[in-house]
Amino acid sequence: MNNSQVILDRRKQFVPDAIGIFNPSTAASAKGSVIIDADGREMIDFAGGIGVVNAGHCPPPVVEAIAQQAASLIHCSFNVATYDLYMQLAERLASLLPHGDHTKVMLTNSGAESVENAIKIARQATGRPAVICYENAFHGRTLMAMTLTSKVGYKAGCGPYAPEVYRIDFPDYYRHGSGLNLDEFSDYHLGELESFFHVQVPAEQVAAIIIEPVQGEGGFNVVPRKYLEGLRRICDKYGILLILDEVQSGFGRTGKWAAYQHYDVVPDLSVWAKSLGSGMPIGAVLGRAAVMDSCKPSTIGGTYPGNPVCCAAALATLNYMEHIDINALGKKVGKIVRERFEIMKQHFPAIGDVRGLGAMMAFELVKDKDPFKPDTALCKKLIGYCADHGLILISAGIYGNVIRVLSPLVIEPSLLNKGLDIIEAGLTELS
């Protein structure tokens, strides 16, 4: 029995089955875009810790910053004593991602925690209870975040869920855009939102609308430009706060610091995590100062958010990202992946759609070229084939039939193409 199998058997014995795994791989170490498994086998990483290592595994400046900070201050809690690293990171994020003339920042431990706090802030700022979210959304697994999430597999049996959450159709052009151009399709869905205020919840009771500019777990569905810009106008019209979830799409993944920077839109609040800390547990809520300062004392915060070691890692990550021009790398990786996926789509009828923004790219596997017939089985087989041939790959989508690429953005073109070759070989063998 190999080392990997021993580890997986121990996982089965001591870890709840409900903590899922995309494929039977292990990790002993990692560098750049390669993971070394427990048996010493090199695996090309197209998962990136689920979009967490945009700057690569173990970037040397980040490793050094973690070690140095751990030697001086690991924890004291920002609620107990103010330390400069928290302020440095807040200032840096406000400068990179301004939300109007004055931006304030609170740090968190994760994306889900960022979402939870953004909703609390929005409700206090507006004095309204309702929140609108979208079909196919994923915002996390804590109670409010799970309520906002639109996948039964992530929430079955966990109710009752948080109240005053309303769900509306996502503008999914691949499935529902037939006969309309993208602008017409966007106008239709904006009209549906206006109608929603008359048949589901009055606009005057809505605190916030939360949306991912590019849906992550939902299958890399990109919000049409006209829709997001129209959504901003509707929020302004009714005094509703617009929350953009950039947890998976941020920090160079789409070729910009924020996916919303591809649009003529600035949110009232935005939520962040994942690649901010190169794998260290840190997230953030950014927002207009007037909104952020509306909270009552002690309603946000916690023991661990803005941990000094995590702040040091995040600052080093941002410095490193700027040094290597992470946004240019996101564009470069995205161009290569999109071109290869489009070629594969021409050769493999099972690929129904290729979509994404920058290096946040995916293709959807379907039967009979029908967008309403997901081929989940083929997707699982392809992930298994890739794992057997040295590539870590993960799925997305409500039905688990979408192959997504979240490789580190520092991946060398030769290694990126090698991974894409493995995907293509798998499709050839399995189709």
CSV table of C-alpha atoms in Angstrom, one decimal:
chain,number,residue,atom,x,y,z
A,1,MET,CA,0.0,0.0,0.0
A,2,ASN,CA,1.4,3.4,-1.0
A,3,ASN,CA,1.7,6.4,1.4
A,4,SER,CA,-1.2,8.2,-0.3
A,5,GLN,CA,-3.5,5.3,0.2
A,6,VAL,CA,-2.5,5.1,3.9
A,7,ILE,CA,-3.3,8.8,4.3
A,8,LEU,CA,-6.7,8.5,2.5
A,9,ASP,CA,-7.6,5.5,4.7
A,10,ARG,CA,-6.8,7.4,7.8
A,11,ARG,CA,-8.9,10.3,6.5
A,12,LYS,CA,-11.8,7.8,6.1
A,13,GLN,CA,-11.3,6.6,9.7
A,14,PHE,CA,-11.0,9.9,11.5
A,15,VAL,CA,-12.5,12.7,9.4
A,16,PRO,CA,-16.2,13.0,8.7
A,17,ASP,CA,-17.3,11.8,5.3
A,18,ALA,CA,-19.2,15.0,4.8
A,19,ILE,CA,-15.9,17.0,4.3
A,20,GLY,CA,-15.7,16.3,0.6
A,21,ILE,CA,-12.7,15.8,-1.7
A,22,PHE,CA,-12.7,16.3,-5.5
A,23,ASN,CA,-10.2,13.5,-6.2
A,24,PRO,CA,-8.1,11.0,-4.3
A,25,SER,CA,-4.9,13.0,-4.3
A,26,THR,CA,-2.6,13.9,-1.4
A,27,ALA,CA,-0.2,16.7,-0.7
A,28,ALA,CA,3.1,16.6,1.1
A,29,SER,CA,4.7,19.8,-0.2
A,30,ALA,CA,4.2,22.3,-3.0
A,31,LYS,CA,6.1,25.0,-4.9
A,32,GLY,CA,4.9,27.3,-7.6
A,33,SER,CA,2.4,25.4,-9.6
A,34,VAL,CA,3.3,21.9,-8.6
A,35,ILE,CA,2.2,19.7,-5.6
A,36,ILE,CA,4.3,16.8,-4.5
A,37,ASP,CA,2.0,14.0,-3.2
A,38,ALA,CA,2.7,11.6,-0.3
A,39,ASP,CA,4.5,9.2,-2.6
A,40,GLY,CA,6.8,11.9,-4.2
A,41,ARG,CA,4.8,12.2,-7.4
A,42,GLU,CA,4.7,15.6,-9.0
A,43,MET,CA,1.2,16.9,-9.8
A,44,ILE,CA,0.4,19.9,-11.9
A,45,ASP,CA,-2.0,22.0,-9.9
A,46,PHE,CA,-5.1,23.3,-11.7
A,47,ALA,CA,-7.1,23.7,-8.5
A,48,GLY,CA,-4.8,26.2,-6.6
A,49,GLY,CA,-6.3,25.2,-3.3
A,50,ILE,CA,-9.7,26.3,-4.8
A,51,GLY,CA,-8.4,29.6,-6.1
A,52,VAL,CA,-6.2,30.5,-3.1
A,53,VAL,CA,-2.7,30.4,-4.5
A,54,ASN,CA,-2.9,32.9,-7.3
A,55,ALA,CA,0.7,33.9,-6.4
A,56,GLY,CA,1.8,30.3,-6.4
A,57,HIS,CA,2.5,27.8,-3.6
A,58,CYS,CA,4.9,29.0,-0.9
A,59,PRO,CA,6.1,32.3,-2.5
A,60,PRO,CA,9.5,32.9,-0.9
A,61,PRO,CA,8.7,36.5,0.3
A,62,VAL,CA,5.5,35.3,1.9
A,63,VAL,CA,7.2,32.3,3.6
A,64,GLU,CA,9.9,34.7,5.0
A,65,ALA,CA,7.2,37.2,6.2
A,66,ILE,CA,5.3,34.5,8.0
A,67,ALA,CA,8.5,33.2,9.8
A,68,GLN,CA,9.6,36.7,10.8
A,69,GLN,CA,6.2,37.7,12.2
A,70,ALA,CA,5.7,34.4,14.0
A,71,ALA,CA,8.9,35.1,15.9
A,72,SER,CA,7.7,38.4,17.3
A,73,LEU,CA,3.8,38.4,17.6
A,74,ILE,CA,1.5,35.6,16.7
A,75,HIS,CA,-1.7,36.8,18.4
A,76,CYS,CA,-3.1,39.3,20.8
A,77,SER,CA,-6.5,40.0,19.2
A,78,PHE,CA,-7.3,43.3,17.5
A,79,ASN,CA,-10.1,43.8,20.0
A,80,VAL,CA,-7.6,43.8,22.8
A,81,ALA,CA,-4.7,45.8,21.3
A,82,THR,CA,-4.1,47.7,18.1
A,83,TYR,CA,-1.1,46.6,16.0
A,84,ASP,CA,0.3,48.2,13.0
A,85,LEU,CA,0.1,45.3,10.6
A,86,TYR,CA,-3.7,45.4,10.7
A,87,MET,CA,-3.6,49.1,9.8
A,88,GLN,CA,-1.0,48.6,7.0
A,89,LEU,CA,-3.2,45.9,5.4
A,90,ALA,CA,-6.4,48.0,5.8
A,91,GLU,CA,-4.7,51.0,4.2
A,92,ARG,CA,-3.3,48.9,1.4
A,93,LEU,CA,-6.6,47.3,0.5
A,94,ALA,CA,-8.4,50.7,0.7
A,95,SER,CA,-5.8,52.1,-1.7
A,96,LEU,CA,-6.0,49.2,-4.2
A,97,LEU,CA,-9.8,48.9,-4.1
A,98,PRO,CA,-11.4,52.3,-3.3
A,99,HIS,CA,-15.2,52.3,-2.6
A,100,GLY,CA,-15.8,56.0,-3.2
A,101,ASP,CA,-13.9,58.8,-1.6
A,102,HIS,CA,-13.4,57.1,1.8
A,103,THR,CA,-13.0,53.4,2.2
A,104,LYS,CA,-12.9,51.4,5.4
A,105,VAL,CA,-11.8,47.8,5.9
A,106,MET,CA,-12.5,45.1,8.4
A,107,LEU,CA,-10.5,41.9,8.4
A,108,THR,CA,-11.9,38.4,8.8
A,109,ASN,CA,-10.8,34.8,8.8
A,110,SER,CA,-12.5,33.5,5.6
A,111,GLY,CA,-14.8,34.3,2.7
A,112,ALA,CA,-17.9,33.0,4.5
A,113,GLU,CA,-17.1,35.2,7.5
A,114,SER,CA,-16.7,38.2,5.2
A,115,VAL,CA,-20.1,37.5,3.7
A,116,GLU,CA,-21.8,37.1,7.2
A,117,ASN,CA,-20.3,40.5,8.3
A,118,ALA,CA,-21.2,42.3,5.1
A,119,ILE,CA,-24.9,41.3,5.6
A,120,LYS,CA,-24.8,42.5,9.2
A,121,ILE,CA,-23.3,45.8,8.1
A,122,ALA,CA,-25.8,46.2,5.3
A,123,ARG,CA,-28.8,45.6,7.6
A,124,GLN,CA,-27.5,48.1,10.2
A,125,ALA,CA,-26.7,50.7,7.6
A,126,THR,CA,-30.1,50.6,5.9
A,127,GLY,CA,-32.4,49.5,8.8
A,128,ARG,CA,-33.9,47.0,6.4
A,129,PRO,CA,-34.1,43.2,6.9
A,130,ALA,CA,-34.2,41.7,3.4
A,131,VAL,CA,-31.3,40.4,1.2
A,132,ILE,CA,-31.6,39.3,-2.4
A,133,CYS,CA,-29.2,36.7,-3.8
A,134,TYR,CA,-29.0,34.6,-7.0
A,135,GLU,CA,-29.6,31.1,-8.4
A,136,ASN,CA,-26.3,29.2,-8.7
A,137,ALA,CA,-24.6,31.4,-6.1
A,138,PHE,CA,-22.1,30.2,-3.6
A,139,HIS,CA,-21.2,32.4,-0.6
A,140,GLY,CA,-20.0,29.9,2.1
A,141,ARG,CA,-21.2,27.3,4.6
A,142,THR,CA,-21.9,29.3,7.7
A,143,LEU,CA,-25.6,30.0,8.4
A,144,MET,CA,-26.2,33.2,6.5
A,145,ALA,CA,-23.7,32.3,3.8
A,146,MET,CA,-25.3,28.9,3.4
A,147,THR,CA,-28.7,30.4,3.2
A,148,LEU,CA,-27.5,32.6,0.3
A,149,THR,CA,-25.9,29.6,-1.4
A,150,SER,CA,-27.9,27.9,-4.1
A,151,LYS,CA,-26.8,24.3,-4.2
A,152,VAL,CA,-28.8,21.7,-2.3
A,153,GLY,CA,-25.7,19.5,-1.8
A,154,TYR,CA,-24.1,22.2,0.3
A,155,LYS,CA,-27.1,22.7,2.6
A,156,ALA,CA,-29.4,19.7,2.7
A,157,GLY,CA,-30.6,19.0,6.3
A,158,CYS,CA,-29.0,22.1,7.7
A,159,GLY,CA,-32.1,24.2,8.1
A,160,PRO,CA,-34.0,26.2,9.2
A,161,TYR,CA,-32.0,28.8,7.3
A,162,ALA,CA,-31.7,32.5,7.9
A,163,PRO,CA,-34.9,34.5,7.3
A,164,GLU,CA,-35.5,37.4,5.0
A,165,VAL,CA,-33.4,36.0,2.1
A,166,TYR,CA,-34.9,36.1,-1.4
A,167,ARG,CA,-33.5,34.4,-4.5
A,168,ILE,CA,-33.8,35.6,-8.1
A,169,ASP,CA,-32.7,34.1,-11.4
A,170,PHE,CA,-29.1,34.7,-12.4
A,171,PRO,CA,-28.8,36.0,-16.0
A,172,ASP,CA,-27.5,32.7,-17.4
A,173,TYR,CA,-27.1,33.5,-21.1
A,174,TYR,CA,-25.9,30.0,-22.0
A,175,ARG,CA,-29.1,28.3,-20.9
A,176,HIS,CA,-31.7,31.0,-21.3
A,177,GLY,CA,-30.4,33.6,-23.8
A,178,SER,CA,-31.7,32.0,-27.0
A,179,GLY,CA,-33.2,34.5,-29.4
A,180,LEU,CA,-31.8,37.6,-27.6
A,181,ASN,CA,-28.6,39.4,-27.8
A,182,LEU,CA,-26.7,40.0,-24.6
A,183,ASP,CA,-28.0,43.5,-24.0
A,184,GLU,CA,-31.6,42.4,-24.6
A,185,PHE,CA,-31.1,39.5,-22.3
A,186,SER,CA,-29.7,41.8,-19.6
A,187,ASP,CA,-32.6,44.2,-20.0
A,188,TYR,CA,-35.1,41.4,-19.6
A,189,HIS,CA,-33.5,40.2,-16.3
A,190,LEU,CA,-33.3,43.8,-15.0
A,191,GLY,CA,-37.0,44.0,-15.7
A,192,GLU,CA,-37.6,40.8,-13.8
A,193,LEU,CA,-35.8,42.3,-10.8
A,194,GLU,CA,-38.1,45.4,-10.9
A,195,SER,CA,-41.1,43.0,-11.0
A,196,PHE,CA,-39.6,41.0,-8.1
A,197,PHE,CA,-40.1,44.1,-5.9
A,198,HIS,CA,-43.8,43.9,-6.6
A,199,VAL,CA,-44.4,40.1,-6.2
A,200,GLN,CA,-41.8,39.0,-3.7
A,201,VAL,CA,-40.4,41.7,-1.5
A,202,PRO,CA,-40.8,45.5,-1.6
A,203,ALA,CA,-37.6,47.4,-2.6
A,204,GLU,CA,-38.0,49.5,0.5
A,205,GLN,CA,-37.4,46.5,2.7
A,206,VAL,CA,-34.3,45.3,0.9
A,207,ALA,CA,-31.0,46.0,2.6
A,208,ALA,CA,-28.7,44.6,0.0
A,209,ILE,CA,-28.3,42.6,-3.2
A,210,ILE,CA,-25.3,40.3,-3.2
A,211,ILE,CA,-23.8,38.8,-6.4
A,212,GLU,CA,-20.6,37.3,-7.6
A,213,PRO,CA,-19.3,39.1,-10.8
A,214,VAL,CA,-18.2,35.6,-11.9
A,215,GLN,CA,-20.0,32.8,-10.1
A,216,GLY,CA,-17.4,30.4,-8.6
A,217,GLU,CA,-19.0,27.1,-7.4
A,218,GLY,CA,-22.0,27.9,-9.6
A,219,GLY,CA,-19.9,27.2,-12.8
A,220,PHE,CA,-17.9,30.4,-13.7
A,221,ASN,CA,-21.0,32.2,-15.1
A,222,VAL,CA,-20.0,35.7,-15.9
A,223,VAL,CA,-22.5,38.5,-15.1
A,224,PRO,CA,-23.2,40.4,-18.4
A,225,ARG,CA,-21.8,44.0,-18.3
A,226,LYS,CA,-25.2,45.7,-19.0
A,227,TYR,CA,-26.8,43.7,-16.2
A,228,LEU,CA,-24.3,44.6,-13.5
A,229,GLU,CA,-24.3,48.2,-14.5
A,230,GLY,CA,-28.1,48.2,-14.5
A,231,LEU,CA,-28.1,46.5,-11.1
A,232,ARG,CA,-26.0,49.3,-9.8
A,233,ARG,CA,-28.5,51.9,-11.0
A,234,ILE,CA,-31.4,49.9,-9.5
A,235,CYS,CA,-29.7,49.7,-6.1
A,236,ASP,CA,-29.1,53.5,-6.2
A,237,LYS,CA,-32.7,54.1,-7.2
A,238,TYR,CA,-34.1,52.3,-4.2
A,239,GLY,CA,-31.3,52.9,-1.6
A,240,ILE,CA,-30.2,49.2,-1.7
A,241,LEU,CA,-26.6,48.4,-1.0
A,242,LEU,CA,-24.7,46.4,-3.7
A,243,ILE,CA,-22.4,43.7,-2.3
A,244,LEU,CA,-20.0,42.1,-4.7
A,245,ASP,CA,-18.5,38.8,-3.7
A,246,GLU,CA,-14.9,38.7,-5.0
A,247,VAL,CA,-13.7,35.8,-2.8
A,248,GLN,CA,-12.8,33.6,-5.7
A,249,SER,CA,-12.5,36.2,-8.5
A,250,GLY,CA,-10.2,38.6,-6.8
A,251,PHE,CA,-6.4,39.4,-6.8
A,252,GLY,CA,-5.5,38.9,-10.4
A,253,ARG,CA,-7.7,35.9,-11.2
A,254,THR,CA,-9.6,37.8,-13.9
A,255,GLY,CA,-6.7,40.0,-15.0
A,256,LYS,CA,-7.5,42.8,-12.6
A,257,TRP,CA,-7.4,43.2,-8.8
A,258,ALA,CA,-11.2,42.9,-8.8
A,259,ALA,CA,-13.5,41.3,-11.3
A,260,TYR,CA,-15.8,44.3,-10.9
A,261,GLN,CA,-13.1,46.5,-12.4
A,262,HIS,CA,-14.0,45.0,-15.8
A,263,TYR,CA,-17.3,46.9,-15.4
A,264,ASP,CA,-18.2,50.5,-14.8
A,265,VAL,CA,-19.4,49.6,-11.3
A,266,VAL,CA,-18.2,50.3,-7.8
A,267,PRO,CA,-19.9,48.3,-5.0
A,268,ASP,CA,-21.0,49.7,-1.7
A,269,LEU,CA,-19.5,46.7,0.0
A,270,SER,CA,-17.3,43.9,-1.2
A,271,VAL,CA,-16.1,40.6,0.3
A,272,TRP,CA,-12.6,39.0,-0.1
A,273,ALA,CA,-10.5,36.1,1.1
A,274,LYS,CA,-8.7,33.2,-0.7
A,275,SER,CA,-5.6,34.5,-2.5
A,276,LEU,CA,-5.3,37.5,-0.2
A,277,GLY,CA,-3.1,35.5,2.1
A,278,SER,CA,-1.5,32.9,-0.2
A,279,GLY,CA,-3.1,30.2,1.9
A,280,MET,CA,-3.2,31.8,5.3
A,281,PRO,CA,-6.7,32.2,6.7
A,282,ILE,CA,-7.6,35.8,6.1
A,283,GLY,CA,-10.4,37.7,4.4
A,284,ALA,CA,-11.8,41.2,4.4
A,285,VAL,CA,-14.9,43.3,4.0
A,286,LEU,CA,-14.4,46.6,2.2
A,287,GLY,CA,-17.0,49.4,2.0
A,288,ARG,CA,-17.9,53.0,1.9
A,289,ALA,CA,-16.9,54.6,5.2
A,290,ALA,CA,-20.4,55.9,5.9
A,291,VAL,CA,-21.8,52.3,5.5
A,292,MET,CA,-19.1,50.7,7.5
A,293,ASP,CA,-19.4,53.2,10.4
A,294,SER,CA,-23.2,52.5,10.7
A,295,CYS,CA,-22.6,49.4,12.8
A,296,LYS,CA,-23.3,49.5,16.5
A,297,PRO,CA,-20.3,48.8,18.7
A,298,SER,CA,-19.2,45.1,19.1
A,299,THR,CA,-21.6,43.9,16.3
A,300,ILE,CA,-18.6,43.1,14.1
A,301,GLY,CA,-15.2,41.8,15.0
A,302,GLY,CA,-13.9,38.6,16.7
A,303,THR,CA,-11.0,36.9,18.4
A,304,TYR,CA,-8.9,36.0,15.4
A,305,PRO,CA,-9.6,38.3,12.5
A,306,GLY,CA,-6.6,40.2,11.3
A,307,ASN,CA,-4.2,37.9,13.0
A,308,PRO,CA,-0.7,39.4,12.9
A,309,VAL,CA,0.9,36.4,11.0
A,310,CYS,CA,-1.9,36.4,8.5
A,311,CYS,CA,-1.6,40.2,8.0
A,312,ALA,CA,2.1,39.8,7.4
A,313,ALA,CA,1.4,37.0,4.8
A,314,ALA,CA,-1.2,39.2,3.1
A,315,LEU,CA,1.0,42.2,2.9
A,316,ALA,CA,3.9,40.1,1.5
A,317,THR,CA,1.4,38.6,-1.0
A,318,LEU,CA,0.2,41.9,-2.2
A,319,ASN,CA,3.8,43.2,-2.6
A,320,TYR,CA,4.8,40.0,-4.4
A,321,MET,CA,1.7,40.3,-6.7
A,322,GLU,CA,2.6,43.8,-7.6
A,323,HIS,CA,6.3,42.8,-8.2
A,324,ILE,CA,5.4,40.0,-10.6
A,325,ASP,CA,2.4,42.0,-12.2
A,326,ILE,CA,-0.2,39.4,-11.2
A,327,ASN,CA,-2.9,41.1,-13.4
A,328,ALA,CA,-0.8,40.7,-16.5
A,329,LEU,CA,-0.2,37.0,-15.6
A,330,GLY,CA,-3.9,36.5,-15.1
A,331,LYS,CA,-4.6,37.9,-18.6
A,332,LYS,CA,-1.8,35.7,-20.1
A,333,VAL,CA,-2.9,32.5,-18.4
A,334,GLY,CA,-6.6,33.2,-19.3
A,335,LYS,CA,-5.7,33.8,-23.0
A,336,ILE,CA,-3.9,30.4,-23.2
A,337,VAL,CA,-6.6,28.5,-21.5
A,338,ARG,CA,-9.5,30.1,-23.4
A,339,GLU,CA,-7.8,29.4,-26.7
A,340,ARG,CA,-7.2,25.8,-25.9
A,341,PHE,CA,-10.7,25.3,-24.5
A,342,GLU,CA,-12.3,26.8,-27.6
A,343,ILE,CA,-10.3,24.4,-29.8
A,344,MET,CA,-11.4,21.5,-27.6
A,345,LYS,CA,-15.0,22.6,-27.9
A,346,GLN,CA,-14.7,22.2,-31.7
A,347,HIS,CA,-13.4,18.7,-31.3
A,348,PHE,CA,-15.5,17.4,-28.5
A,349,PRO,CA,-19.4,17.6,-28.7
A,350,ALA,CA,-19.6,17.0,-24.9
A,351,ILE,CA,-18.3,20.5,-24.3
A,352,GLY,CA,-21.4,22.6,-24.4
A,353,ASP,CA,-19.9,26.0,-23.4
A,354,VAL,CA,-16.6,27.7,-22.7
A,355,ARG,CA,-16.8,30.7,-20.4
A,356,GLY,CA,-15.0,32.8,-17.9
A,357,LEU,CA,-13.1,36.0,-17.4
A,358,GLY,CA,-9.4,36.2,-17.5
A,359,ALA,CA,-7.8,33.1,-15.9
A,360,MET,CA,-11.1,32.2,-14.3
A,361,MET,CA,-12.0,29.8,-17.1
A,362,ALA,CA,-14.2,26.7,-17.4
A,363,PHE,CA,-16.0,24.5,-19.8
A,364,GLU,CA,-19.4,22.7,-19.3
A,365,LEU,CA,-19.9,19.0,-20.1
A,366,VAL,CA,-23.4,18.1,-21.5
A,367,LYS,CA,-25.1,15.3,-23.3
A,368,ASP,CA,-26.5,15.7,-26.8
A,369,LYS,CA,-25.3,19.4,-27.0
A,370,ASP,CA,-28.2,20.2,-24.6
A,371,PRO,CA,-27.4,22.8,-21.9
A,372,PHE,CA,-30.2,21.2,-19.8
A,373,LYS,CA,-28.5,17.7,-19.9
A,374,PRO,CA,-25.5,17.9,-17.6
A,375,ASP,CA,-22.9,15.1,-18.0
A,376,THR,CA,-21.8,14.8,-14.4
A,377,ALA,CA,-20.5,11.3,-14.9
A,378,LEU,CA,-18.1,12.3,-17.7
A,379,CYS,CA,-16.9,15.2,-15.5
A,380,LYS,CA,-16.1,12.8,-12.6
A,381,LYS,CA,-14.3,10.4,-15.0
A,382,LEU,CA,-12.2,13.2,-16.5
A,383,ILE,CA,-11.1,14.4,-13.1
A,384,GLY,CA,-10.1,10.9,-12.2
A,385,TYR,CA,-8.2,10.5,-15.5
A,386,CYS,CA,-6.3,13.7,-14.9
A,387,ALA,CA,-5.4,12.7,-11.3
A,388,ASP,CA,-4.0,9.4,-12.7
A,389,HIS,CA,-1.9,11.3,-15.2
A,390,GLY,CA,-0.5,14.0,-12.9
A,391,LEU,CA,-3.0,16.8,-13.0
A,392,ILE,CA,-5.1,18.0,-10.1
A,393,LEU,CA,-8.4,19.3,-11.5
A,394,ILE,CA,-11.7,20.2,-9.8
A,395,SER,CA,-15.3,20.6,-10.9
A,396,ALA,CA,-17.9,23.3,-10.4
A,397,GLY,CA,-21.6,23.9,-11.3
A,398,ILE,CA,-24.9,23.0,-9.6
A,399,TYR,CA,-24.7,19.5,-11.2
A,400,GLY,CA,-20.9,19.1,-10.9
A,401,ASN,CA,-20.5,19.0,-14.7
A,402,VAL,CA,-18.2,22.0,-15.1
A,403,ILE,CA,-14.4,21.7,-15.4
A,404,ARG,CA,-12.8,24.8,-14.0
A,405,VAL,CA,-9.2,26.0,-14.0
A,406,LEU,CA,-7.8,27.9,-11.0
A,407,SER,CA,-4.1,27.2,-11.5
A,408,PRO,CA,-1.6,29.5,-9.8
A,409,LEU,CA,-1.1,32.5,-12.1
A,410,VAL,CA,2.6,32.1,-11.9
A,411,ILE,CA,2.4,28.8,-13.8
A,412,GLU,CA,4.9,28.5,-16.7
A,413,PRO,CA,3.3,28.3,-20.2
A,414,SER,CA,4.9,24.9,-20.8
A,415,LEU,CA,3.5,23.5,-17.6
A,416,LEU,CA,0.1,25.1,-18.3
A,417,ASN,CA,-0.1,23.5,-21.8
A,418,LYS,CA,1.1,20.2,-20.4
A,419,GLY,CA,-1.9,20.2,-18.0
A,420,LEU,CA,-4.2,21.2,-20.9
A,421,ASP,CA,-2.8,18.4,-22.9
A,422,ILE,CA,-3.8,15.9,-20.2
A,423,ILE,CA,-7.4,17.3,-20.2
A,424,GLU,CA,-7.5,16.9,-24.0
A,425,ALA,CA,-6.1,13.4,-23.8
A,426,GLY,CA,-8.7,12.5,-21.2
A,427,LEU,CA,-11.5,13.8,-23.3
A,428,THR,CA,-10.2,11.8,-26.3
A,429,GLU,CA,-10.2,8.6,-24.2
A,430,LEU,CA,-13.5,9.1,-22.4
A,431,SER,CA,-15.7,10.7,-25.0
